[in-house]
């Protein structure tokens, strides 16, 4: 079952001057990890931002085609704020709010009018447990989030996303700034989270895509060159355009 379907998607920057995505067709299965790979500037992060309409924030962007979430066109008659709750995003660099660990998790709920202390406590604990962070921070929930390590901050941002109960989690190179130990923790977490959430991740690391993804989509210069089950894509690249890339990481 597909959670997201993309049909004939084109994206232009600069009021049509720069054609960044060229007729993309891609299905994203529910409760699997789909990796978007390719060299810098190939369009993978641009596509990721189409899935929760973050590109709407960029002046001069034009999009045509169809993107559906649970068969609903996300560009027609959709409340964007509600969409971004259903389709949460974790960025390349951890971006905790300048407040306590607890308040980082509770922030979104409070913004929606939730004030019941018991409810907030339950969501904070559940979200931190889901992000494999509870045991490390349960005794310092009122401490500033900036006091956490880089890897812990990224898991906190994942917990903050989980607290809003999304259907989909988008991740834009979430481990690129982390050391190998912290990266391993995030990768293990992704494998656990896919049991409940649909995950789409942009990564420059071919090894990471092989380790964590069920399906992989390869982009080059705004084109979707191929997409397939990860083990198939890496063992039998479609043609010489991909063969030189899948043997190593992208710069």
mmCIF file of C-alpha atoms in Angstrom:
data_model
loop_
_atom_site.group_PDB
_atom_site.id
_atom_site.type_symbol
_atom_site.label_atom_id
_atom_site.label_comp_id
_atom_site.label_asym_id
_atom_site.label_seq_id
_atom_site.Cartn_x
_atom_site.Cartn_y
_atom_site.Cartn_z
ATOM 1 C CA UNK A 1 0.000 0.000 0.000
ATOM 2 C CA UNK A 2 1.349 3.411 -0.979
ATOM 3 C CA UNK A 3 1.239 6.229 1.549
ATOM 4 C CA UNK A 4 2.390 8.901 -0.910
ATOM 5 C CA UNK A 5 2.108 8.964 -4.698
ATOM 6 C CA UNK A 6 3.885 11.476 -6.929
ATOM 7 C CA UNK A 7 2.736 11.842 -10.520
ATOM 8 C CA UNK A 8 4.365 13.963 -13.260
ATOM 9 C CA UNK A 9 5.779 16.416 -10.719
ATOM 10 C CA UNK A 10 7.686 19.412 -12.076
ATOM 11 C CA UNK A 11 9.205 22.160 -9.969
ATOM 12 C CA UNK A 12 10.644 25.457 -11.178
ATOM 13 C CA UNK A 13 12.628 28.066 -9.286
ATOM 14 C CA UNK A 14 12.875 31.728 -10.243
ATOM 15 C CA UNK A 15 9.398 32.051 -11.720
ATOM 16 C CA UNK A 16 10.055 29.262 -14.183
ATOM 17 C CA UNK A 17 13.687 30.076 -15.052
ATOM 18 C CA UNK A 18 15.190 26.988 -13.388
ATOM 19 C CA UNK A 19 13.503 23.623 -14.022
ATOM 20 C CA UNK A 20 14.675 21.720 -10.923
ATOM 21 C CA UNK A 21 12.494 18.582 -11.000
ATOM 22 C CA UNK A 22 11.520 16.921 -14.278
ATOM 23 C CA UNK A 23 8.294 14.938 -14.387
ATOM 24 C CA UNK A 24 8.891 12.859 -11.254
ATOM 25 C CA UNK A 25 6.796 9.708 -10.798
ATOM 26 C CA UNK A 26 7.338 7.870 -7.533
ATOM 27 C CA UNK A 27 5.259 5.799 -5.112
ATOM 28 C CA UNK A 28 6.266 5.725 -1.452
ATOM 29 C CA UNK A 29 5.003 2.648 0.434
ATOM 30 C CA UNK A 30 3.496 2.941 3.891
ATOM 31 C CA UNK A 31 5.612 1.964 6.897
ATOM 32 C CA UNK A 32 8.784 1.530 4.939
ATOM 33 C CA UNK A 33 11.966 3.572 4.647
ATOM 34 C CA UNK A 34 12.449 5.167 1.234
ATOM 35 C CA UNK A 35 15.890 6.680 0.613
ATOM 36 C CA UNK A 36 16.437 9.491 -1.893
ATOM 37 C CA UNK A 37 20.022 9.459 -3.165
ATOM 38 C CA UNK A 38 22.113 11.294 -5.719
ATOM 39 C CA UNK A 39 24.828 13.968 -6.004
ATOM 40 C CA UNK A 40 24.449 17.470 -4.573
ATOM 41 C CA UNK A 41 21.989 19.606 -6.483
ATOM 42 C CA UNK A 42 20.185 16.673 -8.087
ATOM 43 C CA UNK A 43 16.763 17.535 -6.622
ATOM 44 C CA UNK A 44 16.353 15.026 -3.813
ATOM 45 C CA UNK A 45 15.961 17.596 -1.003
ATOM 46 C CA UNK A 46 13.751 19.699 -3.259
ATOM 47 C CA UNK A 47 11.473 16.690 -3.743
ATOM 48 C CA UNK A 48 11.461 15.985 -0.013
ATOM 49 C CA UNK A 49 10.248 19.522 0.676
ATOM 50 C CA UNK A 50 7.433 19.038 -1.846
ATOM 51 C CA UNK A 51 5.953 16.362 0.409
ATOM 52 C CA UNK A 52 5.022 18.813 3.169
ATOM 53 C CA UNK A 53 4.913 21.930 0.989
ATOM 54 C CA UNK A 54 7.987 23.525 2.526
ATOM 55 C CA UNK A 55 8.834 24.838 -0.945
ATOM 56 C CA UNK A 56 5.798 27.106 -0.613
ATOM 57 C CA UNK A 57 8.014 29.285 1.580
ATOM 58 C CA UNK A 58 10.435 29.983 -1.293
ATOM 59 C CA UNK A 59 9.558 32.959 -3.466
ATOM 60 C CA UNK A 60 9.160 32.258 -7.168
ATOM 61 C CA UNK A 61 8.640 28.509 -6.895
ATOM 62 C CA UNK A 62 6.178 26.955 -9.333
ATOM 63 C CA UNK A 63 4.953 23.360 -9.010
ATOM 64 C CA UNK A 64 2.755 21.297 -11.275
ATOM 65 C CA UNK A 65 1.798 17.641 -11.178
ATOM 66 C CA UNK A 66 0.172 15.601 -8.449
ATOM 67 C CA UNK A 67 1.268 14.658 -4.929
ATOM 68 C CA UNK A 68 -1.197 12.628 -2.880
ATOM 69 C CA UNK A 69 -1.135 11.572 0.764
ATOM 70 C CA UNK A 70 -3.595 8.759 1.422
ATOM 71 C CA UNK A 71 -5.024 9.520 -2.036
ATOM 72 C CA UNK A 72 -5.679 13.187 -1.183
ATOM 73 C CA UNK A 73 -4.030 15.871 -3.319
ATOM 74 C CA UNK A 74 -1.910 17.866 -0.874
ATOM 75 C CA UNK A 75 -1.839 20.901 -3.165
ATOM 76 C CA UNK A 76 -5.637 21.227 -3.418
ATOM 77 C CA UNK A 77 -7.969 22.303 -0.602
ATOM 78 C CA UNK A 78 -5.558 21.264 2.154
ATOM 79 C CA UNK A 79 -4.716 23.174 5.319
ATOM 80 C CA UNK A 80 -0.935 23.444 5.134
ATOM 81 C CA UNK A 81 -0.440 23.660 8.900
ATOM 82 C CA UNK A 82 -2.381 20.416 9.345
ATOM 83 C CA UNK A 83 -0.391 18.813 6.522
ATOM 84 C CA UNK A 84 2.889 19.640 8.258
ATOM 85 C CA UNK A 85 1.642 17.934 11.400
ATOM 86 C CA UNK A 86 0.788 14.785 9.453
ATOM 87 C CA UNK A 87 4.066 14.996 7.533
ATOM 88 C CA UNK A 88 6.723 15.927 10.073
ATOM 89 C CA UNK A 89 10.290 16.871 9.170
ATOM 90 C CA UNK A 90 13.714 16.379 10.736
ATOM 91 C CA UNK A 91 16.409 18.612 9.294
ATOM 92 C CA UNK A 92 20.070 18.081 8.498
ATOM 93 C CA UNK A 93 21.218 20.060 11.526
ATOM 94 C CA UNK A 94 19.492 19.485 14.846
ATOM 95 C CA UNK A 95 17.371 22.520 15.675
ATOM 96 C CA UNK A 96 16.075 22.263 19.235
ATOM 97 C CA UNK A 97 14.172 25.263 20.526
ATOM 98 C CA UNK A 98 15.941 27.489 23.104
ATOM 99 C CA UNK A 99 14.018 25.974 25.999
ATOM 100 C CA UNK A 100 14.061 22.887 28.198
ATOM 101 C CA UNK A 101 14.009 19.313 26.947
ATOM 102 C CA UNK A 102 10.469 18.941 28.290
ATOM 103 C CA UNK A 103 9.226 22.154 26.693
ATOM 104 C CA UNK A 104 10.688 21.187 23.322
ATOM 105 C CA UNK A 105 8.431 18.140 23.226
ATOM 106 C CA UNK A 106 5.390 19.869 24.722
ATOM 107 C CA UNK A 107 5.641 22.964 22.531
ATOM 108 C CA UNK A 108 3.541 21.730 19.613
ATOM 109 C CA UNK A 109 0.801 20.373 21.853
ATOM 110 C CA UNK A 110 0.598 23.608 23.802
ATOM 111 C CA UNK A 111 0.387 25.523 20.533
ATOM 112 C CA UNK A 112 -2.691 23.441 19.758
ATOM 113 C CA UNK A 113 -4.260 24.343 23.086
ATOM 114 C CA UNK A 114 -3.342 21.281 25.151
ATOM 115 C CA UNK A 115 -2.759 22.399 28.750
ATOM 116 C CA UNK A 116 -3.532 19.305 30.823
ATOM 117 C CA UNK A 117 -0.357 18.482 32.729
ATOM 118 C CA UNK A 118 -1.002 14.745 32.831
ATOM 119 C CA UNK A 119 -1.522 14.612 29.075
ATOM 120 C CA UNK A 120 1.629 16.623 28.435
ATOM 121 C CA UNK A 121 3.670 14.424 30.777
ATOM 122 C CA UNK A 122 2.436 11.280 29.057
ATOM 123 C CA UNK A 123 3.208 12.584 25.570
ATOM 124 C CA UNK A 124 6.652 13.824 26.575
ATOM 125 C CA UNK A 125 7.612 10.469 28.077
ATOM 126 C CA UNK A 126 6.109 8.443 25.222
ATOM 127 C CA UNK A 127 7.810 10.561 22.582
ATOM 128 C CA UNK A 128 11.211 10.453 24.274
ATOM 129 C CA UNK A 129 10.912 6.687 24.701
ATOM 130 C CA UNK A 130 9.996 6.320 21.033
ATOM 131 C CA UNK A 131 13.104 8.311 20.141
ATOM 132 C CA UNK A 132 15.276 6.120 22.414
ATOM 133 C CA UNK A 133 16.158 9.147 24.538
ATOM 134 C CA UNK A 134 14.075 8.807 27.707
ATOM 135 C CA UNK A 135 16.615 6.895 29.777
ATOM 136 C CA UNK A 136 19.305 9.465 28.970
ATOM 137 C CA UNK A 137 17.292 12.571 29.879
ATOM 138 C CA UNK A 138 14.500 11.540 32.284
ATOM 139 C CA UNK A 139 16.322 13.077 35.256
ATOM 140 C CA UNK A 140 16.963 16.428 33.556
ATOM 141 C CA UNK A 141 13.825 17.247 31.628
ATOM 142 C CA UNK A 142 13.929 20.855 32.820
ATOM 143 C CA UNK A 143 17.511 21.331 31.633
ATOM 144 C CA UNK A 144 18.201 23.330 28.446
ATOM 145 C CA UNK A 145 18.027 21.263 25.266
ATOM 146 C CA UNK A 146 21.247 22.894 24.063
ATOM 147 C CA UNK A 147 23.079 21.005 26.803
ATOM 148 C CA UNK A 148 22.550 17.724 24.953
ATOM 149 C CA UNK A 149 25.105 16.246 22.580
ATOM 150 C CA UNK A 150 24.589 16.620 18.845
ATOM 151 C CA UNK A 151 23.187 13.116 18.501
ATOM 152 C CA UNK A 152 20.890 13.586 21.475
ATOM 153 C CA UNK A 153 19.656 16.891 20.057
ATOM 154 C CA UNK A 154 18.772 15.166 16.787
ATOM 155 C CA UNK A 155 16.869 12.444 18.632
ATOM 156 C CA UNK A 156 15.118 15.189 20.610
ATOM 157 C CA UNK A 157 14.006 16.742 17.318
ATOM 158 C CA UNK A 158 12.708 13.340 16.235
ATOM 159 C CA UNK A 159 10.841 13.029 19.554
ATOM 160 C CA UNK A 160 9.381 16.521 19.034
ATOM 161 C CA UNK A 161 8.102 15.384 15.635
ATOM 162 C CA UNK A 162 6.680 12.138 17.050
ATOM 163 C CA UNK A 163 4.806 14.067 19.751
ATOM 164 C CA UNK A 164 2.537 15.496 17.046
ATOM 165 C CA UNK A 165 1.567 11.970 15.951
ATOM 166 C CA UNK A 166 2.461 12.287 12.256
ATOM 167 C CA UNK A 167 1.815 9.691 9.591
ATOM 168 C CA UNK A 168 5.036 10.430 7.727
ATOM 169 C CA UNK A 169 8.487 11.543 8.898
ATOM 170 C CA UNK A 170 10.762 13.289 6.404
ATOM 171 C CA UNK A 171 14.483 13.298 7.193
ATOM 172 C CA UNK A 172 16.939 15.503 5.300
ATOM 173 C CA UNK A 173 20.408 14.030 5.890
ATOM 174 C CA UNK A 174 19.725 13.659 9.629
ATOM 175 C CA UNK A 175 23.111 12.111 10.443
ATOM 176 C CA UNK A 176 25.450 14.151 8.232
ATOM 177 C CA UNK A 177 26.722 16.220 11.178
ATOM 178 C CA UNK A 178 26.995 13.291 13.610
ATOM 179 C CA UNK A 179 29.822 10.967 14.616
ATOM 180 C CA UNK A 180 29.612 7.228 13.817
ATOM 181 C CA UNK A 181 28.238 6.275 17.254
ATOM 182 C CA UNK A 182 25.456 8.859 17.129
ATOM 183 C CA UNK A 183 24.755 7.916 13.511
ATOM 184 C CA UNK A 184 24.312 4.269 14.513
ATOM 185 C CA UNK A 185 21.782 5.254 17.177
ATOM 186 C CA UNK A 186 19.751 7.281 14.665
ATOM 187 C CA UNK A 187 19.863 4.436 12.124
ATOM 188 C CA UNK A 188 18.706 1.928 14.740
ATOM 189 C CA UNK A 189 15.937 4.344 15.700
ATOM 190 C CA UNK A 190 14.785 4.639 12.086
ATOM 191 C CA UNK A 191 14.443 0.861 11.859
ATOM 192 C CA UNK A 192 12.225 0.914 14.944
ATOM 193 C CA UNK A 193 10.158 3.901 13.831
ATOM 194 C CA UNK A 194 9.247 2.405 10.459
ATOM 195 C CA UNK A 195 7.035 -0.101 12.271
ATOM 196 C CA UNK A 196 4.639 2.799 12.864
ATOM 197 C CA UNK A 197 5.635 5.593 10.486
ATOM 198 C CA UNK A 198 6.366 6.033 6.793
ATOM 199 C CA UNK A 199 9.891 7.456 6.531
ATOM 200 C CA UNK A 200 11.489 9.265 3.599
ATOM 201 C CA UNK A 201 15.164 10.072 4.051
ATOM 202 C CA UNK A 202 17.630 12.036 1.943
ATOM 203 C CA UNK A 203 21.166 10.732 2.317
ATOM 204 C CA UNK A 204 24.522 11.203 0.594
ATOM 205 C CA UNK A 205 25.775 7.905 2.004
ATOM 206 C CA UNK A 206 25.287 4.858 -0.169
ATOM 207 C CA UNK A 207 26.223 2.630 2.747
ATOM 208 C CA UNK A 208 23.545 4.259 4.873
ATOM 209 C CA UNK A 209 20.917 3.808 2.169
ATOM 210 C CA UNK A 210 21.825 0.130 1.946
ATOM 211 C CA UNK A 211 21.664 -0.323 5.712
ATOM 212 C CA UNK A 212 18.380 1.372 6.521
ATOM 213 C CA UNK A 213 16.117 1.669 3.473
ATOM 214 C CA UNK A 214 13.585 -0.706 1.977
ATOM 215 C CA UNK A 215 13.420 1.209 -1.290
ATOM 216 C CA UNK A 216 15.811 3.643 -2.929
ATOM 217 C CA UNK A 217 15.234 6.338 -5.543
ATOM 218 C CA UNK A 218 18.241 7.650 -7.464
ATOM 219 C CA UNK A 219 18.210 11.249 -8.749
ATOM 220 C CA UNK A 220 20.503 12.958 -11.221
ATOM 221 C CA UNK A 221 20.193 16.538 -12.463
ATOM 222 C CA UNK A 222 16.514 16.800 -11.601
ATOM 223 C CA UNK A 223 15.557 13.434 -13.080
ATOM 224 C CA UNK A 224 14.470 10.315 -11.234
ATOM 225 C CA UNK A 225 16.799 7.850 -12.938
ATOM 226 C CA UNK A 226 15.566 4.707 -11.226
ATOM 227 C CA UNK A 227 13.810 3.456 -8.124
ATOM 228 C CA UNK A 228 13.486 -0.042 -6.797
ATOM 229 C CA UNK A 229 13.882 -2.253 -3.764
ATOM 230 C CA UNK A 230 17.186 -1.237 -2.245
ATOM 231 C CA UNK A 231 18.855 -4.636 -2.550
ATOM 232 C CA UNK A 232 17.888 -4.829 -6.220
ATOM 233 C CA UNK A 233 18.944 -1.280 -7.081
ATOM 234 C CA UNK A 234 22.401 -1.628 -5.581
ATOM 235 C CA UNK A 235 23.057 -5.062 -7.036
ATOM 236 C CA UNK A 236 21.814 -4.309 -10.562
ATOM 237 C CA UNK A 237 22.048 -0.592 -11.439
ATOM 238 C CA UNK A 238 19.960 0.235 -14.478
ATOM 239 C CA UNK A 239 22.697 1.618 -16.716
ATOM 240 C CA UNK A 240 26.068 3.310 -16.779
ATOM 241 C CA UNK A 241 24.601 6.615 -15.622
ATOM 242 C CA UNK A 242 24.103 5.115 -12.174
ATOM 243 C CA UNK A 243 26.922 2.591 -12.145
ATOM 244 C CA UNK A 244 29.558 5.179 -11.342
ATOM 245 C CA UNK A 245 27.577 6.539 -8.405
ATOM 246 C CA UNK A 246 26.247 3.526 -6.581
ATOM 247 C CA UNK A 247 29.755 2.211 -5.950
ATOM 248 C CA UNK A 248 30.527 5.078 -3.590
ATOM 249 C CA UNK A 249 29.163 8.030 -1.647
ATOM 250 C CA UNK A 250 28.134 11.314 -3.203
ATOM 251 C CA UNK A 251 30.062 14.443 -2.403
#
